[in-house]
Short mmCIF file of C-alpha atoms and ligand atoms in Angstrom, two decimals:
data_model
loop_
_atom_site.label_atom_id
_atom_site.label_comp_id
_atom_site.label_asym_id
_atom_site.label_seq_id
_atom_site.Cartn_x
_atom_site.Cartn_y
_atom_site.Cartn_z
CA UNK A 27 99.16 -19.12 141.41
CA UNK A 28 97.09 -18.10 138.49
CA UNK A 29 98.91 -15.10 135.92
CA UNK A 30 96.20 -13.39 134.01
CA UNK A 31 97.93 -10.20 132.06
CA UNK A 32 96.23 -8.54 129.08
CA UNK A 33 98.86 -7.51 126.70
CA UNK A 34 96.23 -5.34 124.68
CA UNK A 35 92.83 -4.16 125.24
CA UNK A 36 91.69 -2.75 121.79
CA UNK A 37 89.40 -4.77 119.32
CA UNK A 38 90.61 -4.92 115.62
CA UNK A 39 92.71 -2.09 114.68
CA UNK A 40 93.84 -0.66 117.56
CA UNK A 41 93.61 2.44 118.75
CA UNK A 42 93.82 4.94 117.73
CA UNK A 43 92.97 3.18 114.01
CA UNK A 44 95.08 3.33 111.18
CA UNK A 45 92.47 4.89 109.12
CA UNK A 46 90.35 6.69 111.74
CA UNK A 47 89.74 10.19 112.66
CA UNK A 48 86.88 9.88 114.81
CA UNK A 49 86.68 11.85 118.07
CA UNK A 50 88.35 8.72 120.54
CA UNK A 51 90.83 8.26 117.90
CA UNK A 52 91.38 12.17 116.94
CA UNK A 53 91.75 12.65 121.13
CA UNK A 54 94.20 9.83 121.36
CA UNK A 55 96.58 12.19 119.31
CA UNK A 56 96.13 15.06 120.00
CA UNK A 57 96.17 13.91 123.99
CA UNK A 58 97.88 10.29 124.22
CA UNK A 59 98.49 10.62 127.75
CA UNK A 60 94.92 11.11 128.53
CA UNK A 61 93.47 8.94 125.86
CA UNK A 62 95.59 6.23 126.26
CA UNK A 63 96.88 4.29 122.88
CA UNK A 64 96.16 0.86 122.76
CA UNK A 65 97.24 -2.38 121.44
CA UNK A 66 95.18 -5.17 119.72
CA UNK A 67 93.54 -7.28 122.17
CA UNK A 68 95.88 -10.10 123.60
CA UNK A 69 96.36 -12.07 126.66
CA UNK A 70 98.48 -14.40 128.52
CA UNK A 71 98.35 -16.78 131.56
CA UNK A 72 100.70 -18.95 133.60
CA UNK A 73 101.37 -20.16 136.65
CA UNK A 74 105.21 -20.91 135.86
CA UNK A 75 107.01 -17.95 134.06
CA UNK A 76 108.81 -20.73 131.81
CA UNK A 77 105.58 -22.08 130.44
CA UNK A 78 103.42 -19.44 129.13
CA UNK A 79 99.99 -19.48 127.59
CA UNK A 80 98.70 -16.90 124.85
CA UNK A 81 95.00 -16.23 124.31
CA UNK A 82 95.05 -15.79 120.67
CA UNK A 83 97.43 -14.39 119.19
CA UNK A 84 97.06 -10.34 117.89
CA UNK A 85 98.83 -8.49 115.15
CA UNK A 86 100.80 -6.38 117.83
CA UNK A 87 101.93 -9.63 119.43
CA UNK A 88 106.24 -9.07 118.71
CA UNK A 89 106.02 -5.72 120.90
CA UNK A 90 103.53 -7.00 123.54
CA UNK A 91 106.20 -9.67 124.02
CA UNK A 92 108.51 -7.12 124.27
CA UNK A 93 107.49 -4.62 126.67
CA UNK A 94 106.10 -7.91 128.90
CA UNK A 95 109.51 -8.90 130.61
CA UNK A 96 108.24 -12.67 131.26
CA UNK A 97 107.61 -12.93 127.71
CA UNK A 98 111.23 -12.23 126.55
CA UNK A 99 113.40 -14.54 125.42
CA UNK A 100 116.25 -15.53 128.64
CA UNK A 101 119.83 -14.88 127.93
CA UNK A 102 120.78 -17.79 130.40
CA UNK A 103 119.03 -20.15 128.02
CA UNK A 104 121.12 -20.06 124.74
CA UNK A 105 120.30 -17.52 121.49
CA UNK A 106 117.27 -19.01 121.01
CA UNK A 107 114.35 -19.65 123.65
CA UNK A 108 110.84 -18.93 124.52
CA UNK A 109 109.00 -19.01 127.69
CA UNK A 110 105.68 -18.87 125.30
CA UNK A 111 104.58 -22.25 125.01
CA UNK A 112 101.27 -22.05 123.22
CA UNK A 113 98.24 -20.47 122.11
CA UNK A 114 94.47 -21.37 122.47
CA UNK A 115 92.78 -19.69 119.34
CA UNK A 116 89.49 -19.08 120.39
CA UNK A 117 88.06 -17.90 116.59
CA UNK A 118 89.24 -17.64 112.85
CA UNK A 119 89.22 -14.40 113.21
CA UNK A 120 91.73 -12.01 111.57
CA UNK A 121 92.75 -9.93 114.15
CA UNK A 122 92.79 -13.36 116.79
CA UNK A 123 95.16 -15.39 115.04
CA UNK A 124 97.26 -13.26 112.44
CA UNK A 125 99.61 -12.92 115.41
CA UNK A 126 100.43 -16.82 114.24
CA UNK A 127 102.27 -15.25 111.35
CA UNK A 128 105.16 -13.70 113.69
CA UNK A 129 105.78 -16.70 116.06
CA UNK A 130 107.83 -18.50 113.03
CA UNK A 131 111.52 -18.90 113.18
CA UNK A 132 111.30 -22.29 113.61
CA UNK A 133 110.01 -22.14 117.15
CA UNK A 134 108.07 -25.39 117.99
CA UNK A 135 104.61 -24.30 119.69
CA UNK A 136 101.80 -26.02 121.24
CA UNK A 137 98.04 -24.86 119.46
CA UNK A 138 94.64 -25.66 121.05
CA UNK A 139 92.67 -24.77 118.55
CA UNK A 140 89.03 -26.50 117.53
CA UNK A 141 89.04 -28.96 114.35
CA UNK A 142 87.08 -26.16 112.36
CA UNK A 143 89.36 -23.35 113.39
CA UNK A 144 92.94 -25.32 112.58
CA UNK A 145 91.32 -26.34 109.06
CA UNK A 146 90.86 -22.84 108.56
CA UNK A 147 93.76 -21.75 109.21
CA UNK A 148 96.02 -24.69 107.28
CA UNK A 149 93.74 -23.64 104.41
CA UNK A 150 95.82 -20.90 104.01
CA UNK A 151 99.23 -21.75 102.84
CA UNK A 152 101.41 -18.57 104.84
CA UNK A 153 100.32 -20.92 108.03
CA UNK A 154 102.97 -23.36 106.12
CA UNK A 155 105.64 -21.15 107.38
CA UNK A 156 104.67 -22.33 110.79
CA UNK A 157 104.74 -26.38 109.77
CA UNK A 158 108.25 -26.44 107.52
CA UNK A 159 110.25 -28.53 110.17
CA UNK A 160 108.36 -31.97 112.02
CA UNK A 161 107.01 -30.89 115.33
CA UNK A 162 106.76 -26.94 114.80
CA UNK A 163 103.65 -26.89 115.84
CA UNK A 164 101.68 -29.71 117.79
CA UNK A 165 97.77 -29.07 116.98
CA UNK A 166 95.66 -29.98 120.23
CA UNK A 167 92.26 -30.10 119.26
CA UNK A 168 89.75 -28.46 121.91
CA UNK A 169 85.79 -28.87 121.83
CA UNK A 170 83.14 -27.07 123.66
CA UNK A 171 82.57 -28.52 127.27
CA UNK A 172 85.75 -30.79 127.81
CA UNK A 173 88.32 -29.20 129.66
CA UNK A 174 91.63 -29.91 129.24
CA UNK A 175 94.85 -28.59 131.20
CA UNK A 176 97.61 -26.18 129.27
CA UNK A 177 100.91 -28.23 129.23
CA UNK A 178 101.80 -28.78 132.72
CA UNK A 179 100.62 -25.82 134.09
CA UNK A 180 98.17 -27.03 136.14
CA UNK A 181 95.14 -24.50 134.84
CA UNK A 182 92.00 -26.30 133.39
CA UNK A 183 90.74 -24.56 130.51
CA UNK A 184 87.22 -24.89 129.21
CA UNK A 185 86.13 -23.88 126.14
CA UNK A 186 82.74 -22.99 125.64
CA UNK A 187 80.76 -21.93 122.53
CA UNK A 188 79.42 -18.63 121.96
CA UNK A 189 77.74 -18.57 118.90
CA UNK A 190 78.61 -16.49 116.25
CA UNK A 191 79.73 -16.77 112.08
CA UNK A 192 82.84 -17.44 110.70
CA UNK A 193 84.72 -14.87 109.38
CA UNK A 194 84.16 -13.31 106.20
CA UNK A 195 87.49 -14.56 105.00
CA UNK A 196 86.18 -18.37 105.57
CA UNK A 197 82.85 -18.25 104.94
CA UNK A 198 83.03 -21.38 102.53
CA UNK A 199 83.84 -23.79 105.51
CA UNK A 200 80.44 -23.66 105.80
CA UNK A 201 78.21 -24.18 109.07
CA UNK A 202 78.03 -27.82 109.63
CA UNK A 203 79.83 -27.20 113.23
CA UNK A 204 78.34 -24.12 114.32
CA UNK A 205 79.84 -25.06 117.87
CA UNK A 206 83.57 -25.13 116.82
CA UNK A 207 83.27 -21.34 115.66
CA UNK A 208 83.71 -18.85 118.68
CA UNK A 209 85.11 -20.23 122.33
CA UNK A 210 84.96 -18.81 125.64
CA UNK A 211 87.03 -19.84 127.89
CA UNK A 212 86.92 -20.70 131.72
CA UNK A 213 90.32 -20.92 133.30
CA UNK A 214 90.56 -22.02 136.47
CA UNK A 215 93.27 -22.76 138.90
CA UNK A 216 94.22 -23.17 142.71
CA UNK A 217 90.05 -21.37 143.15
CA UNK A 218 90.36 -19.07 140.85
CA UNK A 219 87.58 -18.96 138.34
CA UNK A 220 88.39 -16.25 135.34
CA UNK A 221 85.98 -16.26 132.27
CA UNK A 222 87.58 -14.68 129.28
CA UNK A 223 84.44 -13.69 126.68
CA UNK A 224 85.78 -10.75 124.48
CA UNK A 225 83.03 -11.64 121.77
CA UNK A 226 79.57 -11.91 123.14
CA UNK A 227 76.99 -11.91 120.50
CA UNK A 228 74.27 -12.81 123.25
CA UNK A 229 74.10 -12.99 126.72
CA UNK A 230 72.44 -16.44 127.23
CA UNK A 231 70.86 -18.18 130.55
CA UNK A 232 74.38 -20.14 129.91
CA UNK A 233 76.85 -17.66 129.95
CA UNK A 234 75.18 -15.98 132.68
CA UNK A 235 75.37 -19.04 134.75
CA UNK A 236 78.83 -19.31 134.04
CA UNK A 237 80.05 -15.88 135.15
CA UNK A 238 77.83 -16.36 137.94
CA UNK A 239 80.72 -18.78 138.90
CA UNK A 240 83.64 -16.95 138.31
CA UNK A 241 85.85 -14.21 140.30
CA UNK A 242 86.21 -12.07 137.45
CA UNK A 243 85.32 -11.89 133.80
CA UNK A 244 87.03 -10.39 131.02
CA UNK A 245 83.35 -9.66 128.81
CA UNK A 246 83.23 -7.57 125.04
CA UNK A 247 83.50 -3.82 125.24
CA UNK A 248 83.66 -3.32 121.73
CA UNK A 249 81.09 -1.00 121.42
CA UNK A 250 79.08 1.84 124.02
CA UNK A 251 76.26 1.73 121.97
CA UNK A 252 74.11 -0.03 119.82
CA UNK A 253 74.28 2.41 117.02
CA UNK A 254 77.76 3.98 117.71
CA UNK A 255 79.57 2.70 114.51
CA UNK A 256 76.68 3.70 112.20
CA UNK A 257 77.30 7.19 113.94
CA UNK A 258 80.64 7.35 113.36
CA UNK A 259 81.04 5.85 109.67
CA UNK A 260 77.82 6.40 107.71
CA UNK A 261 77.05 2.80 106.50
CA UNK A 262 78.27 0.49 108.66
CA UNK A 263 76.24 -2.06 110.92
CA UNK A 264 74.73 -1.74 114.34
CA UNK A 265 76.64 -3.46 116.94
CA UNK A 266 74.34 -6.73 117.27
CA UNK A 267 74.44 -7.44 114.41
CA UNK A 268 77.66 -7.85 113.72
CA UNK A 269 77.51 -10.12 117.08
CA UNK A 270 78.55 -7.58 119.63
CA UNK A 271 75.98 -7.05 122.77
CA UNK A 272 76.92 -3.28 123.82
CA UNK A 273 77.83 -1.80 127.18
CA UNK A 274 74.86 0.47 127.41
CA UNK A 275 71.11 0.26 127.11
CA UNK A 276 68.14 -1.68 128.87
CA UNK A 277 69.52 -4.72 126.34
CA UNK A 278 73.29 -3.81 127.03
CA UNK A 279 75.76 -5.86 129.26
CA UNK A 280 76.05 -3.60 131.96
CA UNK A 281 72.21 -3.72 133.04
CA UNK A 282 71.89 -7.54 131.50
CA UNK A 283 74.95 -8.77 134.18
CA UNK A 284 73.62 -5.57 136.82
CA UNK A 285 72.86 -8.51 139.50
CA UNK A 286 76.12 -10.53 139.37
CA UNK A 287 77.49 -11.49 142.52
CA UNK A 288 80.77 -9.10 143.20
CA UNK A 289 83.25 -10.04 141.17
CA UNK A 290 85.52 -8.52 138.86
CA UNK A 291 84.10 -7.53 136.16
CA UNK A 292 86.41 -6.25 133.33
CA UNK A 293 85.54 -5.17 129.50
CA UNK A 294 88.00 -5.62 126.85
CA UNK A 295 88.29 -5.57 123.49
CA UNK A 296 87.40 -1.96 122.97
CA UNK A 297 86.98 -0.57 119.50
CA UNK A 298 87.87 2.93 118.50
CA UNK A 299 84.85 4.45 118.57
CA UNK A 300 84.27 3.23 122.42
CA UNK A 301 83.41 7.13 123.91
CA UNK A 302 84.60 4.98 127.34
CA UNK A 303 88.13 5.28 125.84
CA UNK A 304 88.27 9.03 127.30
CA UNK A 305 88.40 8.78 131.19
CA UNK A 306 86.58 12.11 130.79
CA UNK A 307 83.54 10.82 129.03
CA UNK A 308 80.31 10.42 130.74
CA UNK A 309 80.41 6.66 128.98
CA UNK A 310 83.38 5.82 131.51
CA UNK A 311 81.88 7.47 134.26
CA UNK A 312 78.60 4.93 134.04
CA UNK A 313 81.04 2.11 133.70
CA UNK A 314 82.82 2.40 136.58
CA UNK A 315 79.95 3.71 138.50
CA UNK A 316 78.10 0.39 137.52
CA UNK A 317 81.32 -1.49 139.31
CA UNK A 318 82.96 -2.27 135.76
CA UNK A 319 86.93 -2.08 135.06
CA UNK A 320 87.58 -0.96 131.65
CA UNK A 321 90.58 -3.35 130.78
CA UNK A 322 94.23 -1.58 130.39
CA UNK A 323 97.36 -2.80 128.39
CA UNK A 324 99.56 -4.48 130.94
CA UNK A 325 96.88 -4.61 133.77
CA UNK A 326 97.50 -7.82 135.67
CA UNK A 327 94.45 -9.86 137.76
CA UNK A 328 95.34 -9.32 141.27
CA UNK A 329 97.68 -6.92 141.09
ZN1 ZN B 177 88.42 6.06 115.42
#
């Protein structure tokens, strides 16, 4: 059986943010068990609890392991153990793979990761604290269209590119391998199809096929609306074109995916300006009246 659990739903940040008092964040507060808090986006998948997967790896990743019970360390298994392992990084990004950083301690650790993305990341010398002992971390390097299984967990993985920049940390890697920049992933085991997309700069004829073919996909919610950051901080960029298709509008994922097939469809990666954040919000109420999940922490497929 396939395990799909997201450990965190919230895009970069979390939410509420740090540094934010916008209304989501302001309400999450003042009312936090109406406006639920959230952790950085994360998730994990298995099909044996002693061999488990991370997709990515976020910046709240030591208390997502902790308040997941499969992800804790066994006391029957000496002072030291993990059932974690490895990660598939996805991206370069930031809030994707800083996450990394906490997973030291000389724990060995299997990485799928694309050429591009592990260069990017050795570049920067704290990833040394990961690679002080031989075999800390085993690189396995993952390109767009060949599938490959995790361990011996018996789930393909696919990774598929979806476009998008490097981050503005690694810019000077340059764009000679535009395809090795931003995965998606298709995981698929025992029938079940999951697609797991949290950044979507464009819906393409592609994509769409591929979701066509799943039983649920876990799509970008990081913004309602187009123009919903420039609303909330005066200067900042429209969603697309910071590579983020929106939930709402005649160009927005929720009318662009309107004649899916029925299957799950789940948005995650929500950023804290999302109005959907508030159950209460007319935003949520067109999400799940369109047949859309809005992704919690801890919510497991299937369950
Ligand atoms: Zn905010």
């Amino acid at each position: 059986m396939l395990h799909f659990r997201l450990l965190g739903t919230a895009a970069g940040g979390g939410f509420p943010q740090w540094n934010c008092a916008c209304a989501t964040c302001a309400s999450s507060r003042a009312e936090p068990g109406r406006v639920s808090p959230r952790l950085q986006l994360q998730a994990a998948v298995w099909s044996s609890p002693d061999a488990i997967f991370l997709l990515n790896a976020s910046a709240d990743l030591r208390f997502q392991i902790e308040e997941n019970l499969e992800l804790r360390p066994r006391t029957d298994r000496g002072n030291r153990n993990t059932p974690i392992e490895g990660v598939v990084l996805t991206t370069a990004d930031l809030d994707q793979v800083l996450g990394m950083l906490l997973l030291r301690k000389f724990q060995p650790l299997k990485v799928y990761a694309t050429a591009l993305v592990r260069r990017v990341l050795e570049s920067n010398s704290f990833i040394r604290m990961l690679e002080r002992v031989p075999n800390q971390l085993t690189w396995v390097e993952i390109e767009p269209g060949v599938s490959f299984q995790l361990g011996g967990s018996g789930i393909a993985c696919t990774p598929f590119d979806m476009g998008g920049e490097l981050p503005f940390y690694a810019r000077e890697f340059g764009r000679n391998v535009p395809e090795q920049v931003s995965q998606g992933l298709l995981l698929e085991k025992d029938g079940m199809r999951i697609a797991y997309t949290p950044m979507v700069p464009a819906i393409t004829d592609s994509l769409r096929s591929i979701y066509a073919g799943c039983g649920a996909i876990f799509v970008d919610g990081t913004f309602w609306s187009n123009e919903e950051l420039s609303k909330a901080h005066t200067g900042t960029p429209m969603a697309q074109d910071i590579g983020h298709v929106p939930m709402s509008g005649k160009d927005g994922t929720i009318a662009l995916l309107s004649d899916l097939p029925t299957i799950q469809k789940i948005f995650v990666h929500l950023n804290n300006t999302n109005p959907v954040l508030d159950p209460r919000s007319s935003a949520y109420n067109a999400v799940v009246e369109a047949g859309w999940k809005i992704g919690e922490d801890g919510w497991e497929l299937g369950q």
